[in-house]
Every structure is written in structure tokens, then in C-alpha cells.
CSV table of C-alpha atoms in Angstrom, one decimal:
chain,number,residue,atom,x,y,z
A,1321,VAL,CA,86.6,168.4,125.1
A,1322,TRP,CA,84.5,167.8,128.1
A,1323,LEU,CA,82.7,165.6,125.5
A,1324,LEU,CA,85.0,163.4,124.6
A,1325,MET,CA,87.1,163.4,128.0
A,1326,LEU,CA,84.0,162.1,129.5
A,1327,TYR,CA,83.2,159.8,126.4
A,1328,SER,CA,86.6,158.2,126.5
A,1329,ALA,CA,86.4,157.9,130.5
A,1330,ALA,CA,82.2,155.6,130.1
A,1331,THR,CA,84.3,153.7,127.3
A,1332,VAL,CA,87.5,152.8,129.9
A,1333,THR,CA,84.5,152.1,132.5
A,1334,LEU,CA,82.9,150.0,130.9
A,1335,LEU,CA,85.6,147.7,129.5
A,1336,THR,CA,86.0,147.3,133.6
A,1337,ILE,CA,82.3,146.4,134.3
A,1338,THR,CA,82.7,144.1,131.3
A,1339,ASN,CA,85.4,143.0,132.8
A,1340,GLY,CA,87.7,144.1,129.1
A,1341,ILE,CA,91.1,145.4,130.9
A,1342,HIS,CA,92.2,145.5,134.2
A,1343,PRO,CA,90.0,147.9,136.9
A,1344,LEU,CA,93.6,148.6,138.6
A,1345,LEU,CA,94.4,150.4,135.1
A,1346,GLY,CA,91.0,152.2,134.6
A,1347,MET,CA,90.9,154.2,137.9
A,1348,ILE,CA,94.4,155.3,136.1
A,1349,TYR,CA,92.9,156.8,133.9
A,1350,CYS,CA,89.6,158.2,134.9
A,1351,THR,CA,92.4,159.4,137.4
A,1352,LEU,CA,94.3,161.5,135.3
A,1353,VAL,CA,90.8,162.4,133.0
A,1354,ALA,CA,90.5,163.8,136.3
A,1355,LEU,CA,93.1,165.7,136.8
A,1356,SER,CA,92.8,166.8,132.9
A,1357,LEU,CA,89.8,168.3,133.8
A,1358,SER,CA,90.3,170.2,136.6
A,1359,SER,CA,93.3,171.3,134.5
A,1360,HIS,CA,91.2,172.5,131.8
A,1361,ALA,CA,88.3,174.8,133.9
A,1362,LYS,CA,91.6,176.4,135.7
A,1363,THR,CA,93.1,177.5,132.3
A,1364,SER,CA,89.4,178.6,132.1
A,1365,LEU,CA,88.3,180.4,134.7
A,1366,THR,CA,91.3,181.9,135.7
A,1367,ASP,CA,92.5,185.4,134.9
A,1368,PRO,CA,95.8,184.6,132.5
A,1369,GLY,CA,97.5,188.0,133.7
A,1370,SER,CA,95.0,191.1,132.4
A,1371,VAL,CA,97.3,194.3,131.9
A,1372,PRO,CA,95.0,196.3,135.1
A,1373,ARG,CA,94.2,200.4,133.5
A,1374,SER,CA,96.7,201.2,136.8
A,1375,ALA,CA,100.1,199.4,135.0
A,1376,VAL,CA,102.9,201.0,136.2
A,1377,PRO,CA,106.3,200.4,135.4
A,1378,GLN,CA,108.6,199.0,138.1
A,1379,GLU,CA,111.1,200.8,139.2
A,1380,THR,CA,113.6,197.9,137.7
A,1381,GLN,CA,112.0,199.9,134.0
A,1382,ARG,CA,111.6,202.7,134.8
A,1383,ARG,CA,115.5,203.2,135.5
A,1384,ASP,CA,116.5,200.9,132.7
A,1385,HIS,CA,114.3,203.1,129.8
A,1386,THR,CA,112.9,206.1,129.3
A,1387,GLN,CA,110.6,205.4,127.0
A,1388,HIS,CA,107.9,202.6,127.7
A,1389,SER,CA,105.3,200.8,125.5
A,1390,MET,CA,101.8,202.7,125.7
A,1391,CYS,CA,98.3,199.8,124.1
A,1392,GLY,CA,96.4,201.7,121.1
A,1393,GLN,CA,93.3,200.2,122.6
A,1394,CYS,CA,93.4,200.2,126.1
A,1395,GLN,CA,95.1,203.0,127.0
A,1396,THR,CA,98.0,201.8,129.2
A,1397,PHE,CA,101.1,201.0,130.2
A,1398,LYS,CA,101.8,197.2,127.5
A,1399,PRO,CA,104.8,195.5,129.5
A,1400,PRO,CA,107.1,194.3,127.4
A,1401,GLN,CA,105.4,190.3,125.8
A,1402,SER,CA,102.0,192.3,126.2
A,1403,HIS,CA,100.1,192.0,123.8
A,1404,HIS,CA,96.3,192.9,123.0
A,1405,CYS,CA,93.6,190.5,122.6
A,1406,ARG,CA,91.2,191.3,120.2
A,1407,ILE,CA,89.0,188.7,121.0
A,1408,CYS,CA,89.0,189.0,125.3
A,1409,ASN,CA,89.0,192.8,124.7
A,1410,ARG,CA,92.5,193.0,127.1
A,1411,CYS,CA,96.2,193.5,127.2
A,1412,VAL,CA,97.3,190.2,129.1
A,1413,SER,CA,100.7,189.1,130.3
A,1414,ARG,CA,103.1,187.2,128.8
A,1415,MET,CA,100.6,185.8,125.8
A,1416,ASP,CA,100.9,182.9,124.5
A,1417,HIS,CA,97.8,182.8,122.2
A,1418,HIS,CA,94.2,183.1,122.5
A,1419,CYS,CA,93.3,179.2,123.0
A,1420,PRO,CA,90.0,178.2,121.8
A,1421,TRP,CA,89.3,175.4,122.5
A,1422,MET,CA,89.2,177.5,126.2
A,1423,ASN,CA,87.8,180.5,125.7
A,1424,ASN,CA,90.2,182.3,127.4
A,1425,CYS,CA,94.4,183.7,126.1
A,1426,VAL,CA,97.3,181.3,127.4
A,1427,GLY,CA,99.4,184.5,129.4
A,1428,ALA,CA,101.7,184.5,133.1
A,1429,ALA,CA,99.5,184.1,134.9
A,1430,ASN,CA,97.3,180.4,133.6
A,1431,LEU,CA,100.1,178.7,132.3
A,1432,LYS,CA,100.9,176.2,133.9
A,1433,HIS,CA,97.0,175.1,134.5
A,1434,PHE,CA,97.4,174.8,130.1
A,1435,VAL,CA,100.9,173.1,130.1
A,1436,LEU,CA,99.3,170.6,132.4
A,1437,PHE,CA,96.8,170.3,130.4
A,1438,LEU,CA,98.5,169.2,128.0
A,1439,VAL,CA,101.3,167.3,130.1
A,1440,TYR,CA,97.4,165.3,130.8
A,1441,THR,CA,95.6,164.4,127.7
A,1442,TRP,CA,98.8,163.6,126.3
A,1443,THR,CA,99.4,161.3,129.1
A,1444,CYS,CA,95.2,159.8,128.7
A,1445,SER,CA,95.7,159.5,125.0
A,1446,ALA,CA,99.2,157.9,125.4
A,1447,TYR,CA,98.3,155.0,127.9
A,1448,ALA,CA,95.1,154.7,126.0
A,1449,LEU,CA,96.6,153.6,122.9
A,1450,ALA,CA,98.9,151.2,124.5
A,1451,VAL,CA,96.3,149.5,126.8
A,1452,PHE,CA,94.4,149.2,123.0
A,1453,GLY,CA,97.4,148.1,122.1
A,1454,TRP,CA,98.5,145.3,123.8
A,1455,ASN,CA,95.6,144.1,124.6
A,1456,TYR,CA,94.8,143.8,120.6
A,1457,PHE,CA,98.4,142.9,119.6
A,1458,PHE,CA,99.7,141.1,122.7
A,1459,CYS,CA,96.7,139.9,124.7
A,1460,GLY,CA,95.1,136.1,122.7
A,1461,ASP,CA,93.3,134.4,125.7
A,1462,GLU,CA,89.7,134.9,125.5
A,1463,GLU,CA,90.1,137.5,128.8
A,1464,CYS,CA,90.7,139.8,126.5
A,1465,THR,CA,88.3,139.7,124.7
A,1466,PHE,CA,85.8,143.5,124.0
A,1467,HIS,CA,82.2,143.2,124.7
A,1468,VAL,CA,80.5,143.5,121.6
A,1469,ILE,CA,78.7,146.7,122.2
A,1470,VAL,CA,81.6,147.8,123.6
A,1471,VAL,CA,84.4,147.2,121.0
A,1472,HIS,CA,82.7,150.1,118.4
A,1473,LEU,CA,83.4,152.7,121.9
A,1474,VAL,CA,86.8,151.5,121.8
A,1475,ARG,CA,86.9,152.1,118.0
A,1476,VAL,CA,85.5,155.6,118.3
A,1477,MET,CA,88.6,156.2,121.0
A,1478,THR,CA,90.8,155.1,119.0
A,1479,ILE,CA,90.4,157.3,116.7
A,1480,LEU,CA,90.2,160.0,118.4
A,1481,CYS,CA,93.4,159.1,121.3
A,1482,VAL,CA,94.9,159.1,118.4
A,1483,GLY,CA,94.1,162.6,117.3
A,1484,ALA,CA,94.2,163.7,120.6
A,1485,PHE,CA,97.9,162.1,120.7
A,1486,LEU,CA,99.3,163.7,117.9
A,1487,PHE,CA,97.9,167.3,118.3
A,1488,THR,CA,99.0,168.2,122.3
A,1489,SER,CA,102.2,166.8,120.9
A,1490,SER,CA,103.1,169.2,118.7
A,1491,MET,CA,101.5,171.6,121.4
A,1492,LEU,CA,104.0,170.6,124.4
A,1493,MET,CA,106.5,171.0,121.3
A,1494,ASN,CA,105.5,174.3,121.0
A,1495,VAL,CA,105.1,175.6,124.6
A,1496,THR,CA,108.3,173.5,125.4
A,1497,TYR,CA,109.8,176.1,122.8
A,1498,GLY,CA,108.7,179.2,123.8
A,1499,ILE,CA,109.7,178.1,127.6
A,1500,MET,CA,112.9,177.6,126.6
A,1501,THR,CA,113.5,180.2,124.7
A,1502,GLY,CA,111.0,183.4,127.0
A,1503,ILE,CA,109.3,184.1,123.0
A,1504,GLY,CA,105.7,183.2,123.0
A,1505,THR,CA,104.0,182.5,120.0
A,1506,ILE,CA,102.5,185.5,118.8
A,1507,ASP,CA,106.4,187.3,119.4
A,1508,ARG,CA,107.4,183.5,117.5
A,1509,LEU,CA,105.0,184.5,114.4
A,1510,LYS,CA,105.7,188.0,114.2
A,1511,LYS,CA,109.6,187.6,113.8
A,1512,LYS,CA,109.3,185.2,111.8
A,1513,ALA,CA,107.1,186.9,109.6
A,1514,THR,CA,110.0,189.8,109.5
A,1515,ASN,CA,113.2,187.2,109.3
A,1516,THR,CA,114.1,188.2,112.8
A,1517,MET,CA,114.5,185.4,115.0
A,1518,SER,CA,117.8,185.6,114.8
A,1519,GLN,CA,118.3,189.0,116.2
A,1520,SER,CA,116.2,188.5,119.5
A,1521,ASP,CA,117.7,188.8,123.5
A,1522,GLU,CA,114.8,187.3,125.3
A,1523,GLU,CA,115.4,185.4,128.2
A,1524,PRO,CA,114.2,181.9,129.6
A,1525,ILE,CA,111.6,181.4,131.5
A,1526,PRO,CA,112.3,180.5,134.8
A,1527,LEU,CA,110.3,177.5,135.9
A,1528,LYS,CA,109.4,179.2,138.8
A,1529,ASP,CA,107.7,182.1,136.9
A,1530,VAL,CA,105.7,179.0,135.5
A,1531,PHE,CA,104.6,176.9,138.4
A,1532,GLY,CA,105.2,178.8,141.3
A,1533,ILE,CA,107.6,178.5,144.9
A,1534,ALA,CA,104.7,176.5,147.5
A,1535,GLY,CA,106.6,173.7,146.2
A,1536,TYR,CA,107.5,170.7,143.9
A,1537,HIS,CA,104.7,169.4,145.1
A,1538,THR,CA,102.3,171.3,143.7
A,1539,TRP,CA,103.6,171.3,140.2
A,1540,ALA,CA,101.5,169.1,139.3
A,1541,LEU,CA,98.2,169.9,140.1
A,1542,PRO,CA,96.0,172.4,139.5
A,1543,VAL,CA,95.9,174.9,141.5
A,1544,ASP,CA,97.2,178.3,140.7
A,1545,PRO,CA,100.8,179.0,141.5
A,1546,VAL,CA,102.5,181.7,144.4
A,1547,PHE,CA,104.8,183.8,142.7
A,1548,ASP,CA,108.2,184.4,144.3
A,1549,ASN,CA,107.7,188.2,142.6
A,1550,TYR,CA,104.7,189.5,141.4
A,1551,ASP,CA,105.5,192.4,139.3
A,1552,VAL,CA,108.4,190.3,137.8
A,1553,VAL,CA,106.1,187.9,136.7
A,1554,MET,CA,103.5,190.3,135.1
A,1555,GLY,CA,106.0,192.2,134.0
A,1556,HIS,CA,104.4,196.2,135.5
A,1557,SER,CA,103.2,196.9,139.0
A,1558,THR,CA,100.6,199.5,140.5
A,1559,PRO,CA,100.7,202.6,142.3
A,1560,GLN,CA,99.5,201.2,145.7
A,1561,ARG,CA,102.5,198.4,145.1
A,1562,LEU,CA,105.2,200.7,144.6
A,1563,SER,CA,104.1,202.7,148.0
A,1564,ARG,CA,103.7,199.7,149.8
A,1565,GLU,CA,107.8,198.7,148.1
A,1566,HIS,CA,109.0,201.9,149.4
A,1567,GLN,CA,106.8,201.5,152.6
A,1568,LEU,CA,109.0,198.4,153.0
A,1569,MET,CA,111.8,199.2,152.4
A,1570,GLU,CA,112.5,202.7,154.7
A,1571,ARG,CA,111.5,199.7,157.4
A,1572,ARG,CA,114.2,197.7,156.4
A,1573,ARG,CA,116.4,200.8,155.9
A,1574,PRO,CA,117.5,200.9,160.1
A,1575,GLU,CA,118.5,197.1,159.4
A,1576,LEU,CA,120.2,197.1,156.0
A,1577,THR,CA,122.6,200.5,157.7
A,1578,PRO,CA,123.4,199.9,161.4
A,1579,ASP,CA,124.4,202.4,163.0
A,1580,LEU,CA,128.1,202.8,164.0
A,1581,VAL,CA,129.3,202.0,167.1
A,1582,ALA,CA,132.9,203.6,168.2
A,1583,ALA,CA,135.9,201.9,169.4
A,1584,PRO,CA,136.4,201.6,173.0
A,1585,THR,CA,139.2,204.0,173.5
A,1586,MET,CA,142.7,201.8,174.9
A,1587,GLU,CA,145.2,203.5,177.0
A,1588,MET,CA,149.0,203.0,177.1
A,1589,PRO,CA,150.4,201.3,181.1
A,1590,GLN,CA,152.0,204.1,182.8
A,1591,CYS,CA,155.4,202.5,183.0
A,1592,VAL,CA,155.2,201.7,179.1
A,1593,ASN,CA,154.2,205.3,178.9
A,1594,ASP,CA,157.5,206.1,180.6
A,1595,PHE,CA,160.1,204.7,177.7
A,1596,LEU,CA,158.1,206.2,175.1
A,1597,PRO,CA,159.4,209.8,173.7
A,1598,VAL,CA,158.1,212.8,174.5
């Protein structure tokens, strides 16, 4: 992936140097390539949401369910919509699939980076095809003619862009469907195999559970998201976090239930009391 993206960036840079395209167009493309590669690196290096061995059900899960799933491989609590990856040898929260292009699983913690990688790669492909198409079909000036050496590089890059455009379009539709329905790729394949898609009761994944709550300006940047409730997003908790949560609730309890103040007594004037019956 990196070699192909760097090849495309080098080709566009040569086009800019040889005056084949405007320098601003080359700068925009190289910026998109940098964002795409940054998102790819974050997806590959970020923990996708591994379930620790100390994972325990949340308070709501304990209250609503009497039985909980256990992973036969990890011998630990298995949160809902999590799966055990045989390649990584670990359970991943809200696992979508194991991506060989990333050499990592795609789960709750790095789904944002994976989506950004697909978006920026799709944008790079569409942008390059639009520039090349406009130059080939709509520009008849001599200034639009590419250098002889660069022409062959552009032809190879056009083939790569078409393949990348089709592949990322398919993956974007797949990921978008998973977010809108709350059903990941693995769960969807299982449900289709057993013909139980109509019995699905999953809810859509809120965008804040994918891109975080740090602000809309961070959604387009390959930075780790800040979740409103980490345990809810991951589907599990730990004894340490449960203990801190209980301590926090104990501290807040006096504030939530203020002491009742007795209402002041009111005595009637003596002149009024004289007219009242005894």
C-alpha cells in the first residue's frame, strides 16, 4: 500500500515539475496521500480494542443478563459483538474483520482510522482520475501534453487508480452498512449463512462511538478518538474501573440527594387567634 501510494505521489510530483499540471493540484494530491498513509499507519499500529484477561461485564450487563459468554480460546469474558481473531490470537471488541492490508484487526478502537484511510484513498483515486480525464478529454492545448517519460507512469497510475477506486468504494459501502445497522462483517456473514438477518436486533453505531467527542474538527484527522464512555464502546469493564466508578458514585451521592431543610413554622397573630374557635 505504501509503495503504491508513494508511487502515485512521485508521479504527480513529476507532472508538476514538468508543468503537466498546476502546482496547486499536485500539492492537494500529495496532502491527500499524506493523510491516507497516516490513517493507514494509525490503523495498523493502534490497538483495535483487545479484550484484556481482567475484563468483566458492565453493571448494566450484570443487571440485565444472568449469563455471559466466555471465549473458549482466551478463557475470558467475551463482550457482545466481539470475536476471537485466530491470526492475532486475541479477542477484539466489536470486531469487523482482520485486514491483511493493515496486518491488524479492525475493531472498536481503530475503526475511525480505517474509515479515514478508505475515504482518503478513495478521494485520491477519484481526484487523480478526474485530473487525468480532464487533461486527456477536455484539454487540447500543448501545455496539457505530458512529458514522454511521464506518460507511461501516468498510464500505470491510471490503472492503479481505477482498481483502488473500485476496491475502496466496495469497502466504504461495507463499512457504512455496518455502522448504520450495527452488524459487522463477521456477524453479517454468519447471519447470512444461517438465514437469520431478519432476526437481527442490533442498533446503529452512534458516530460519537466511532469518531469520538473531541470535536468535529478531529473527525477528519488521524488522531485517536476520545470516547464519552469507554466501557460502553468496548462492551466490557475491569474491576479497577468498576471500583473507581463506585467510589465516584459514593462521592456524588450527597450532592444528588441534598438534606431536607425543615420548613419554618409560622405563628398566627394574637388578634387572629382570638377569633378562632377553641
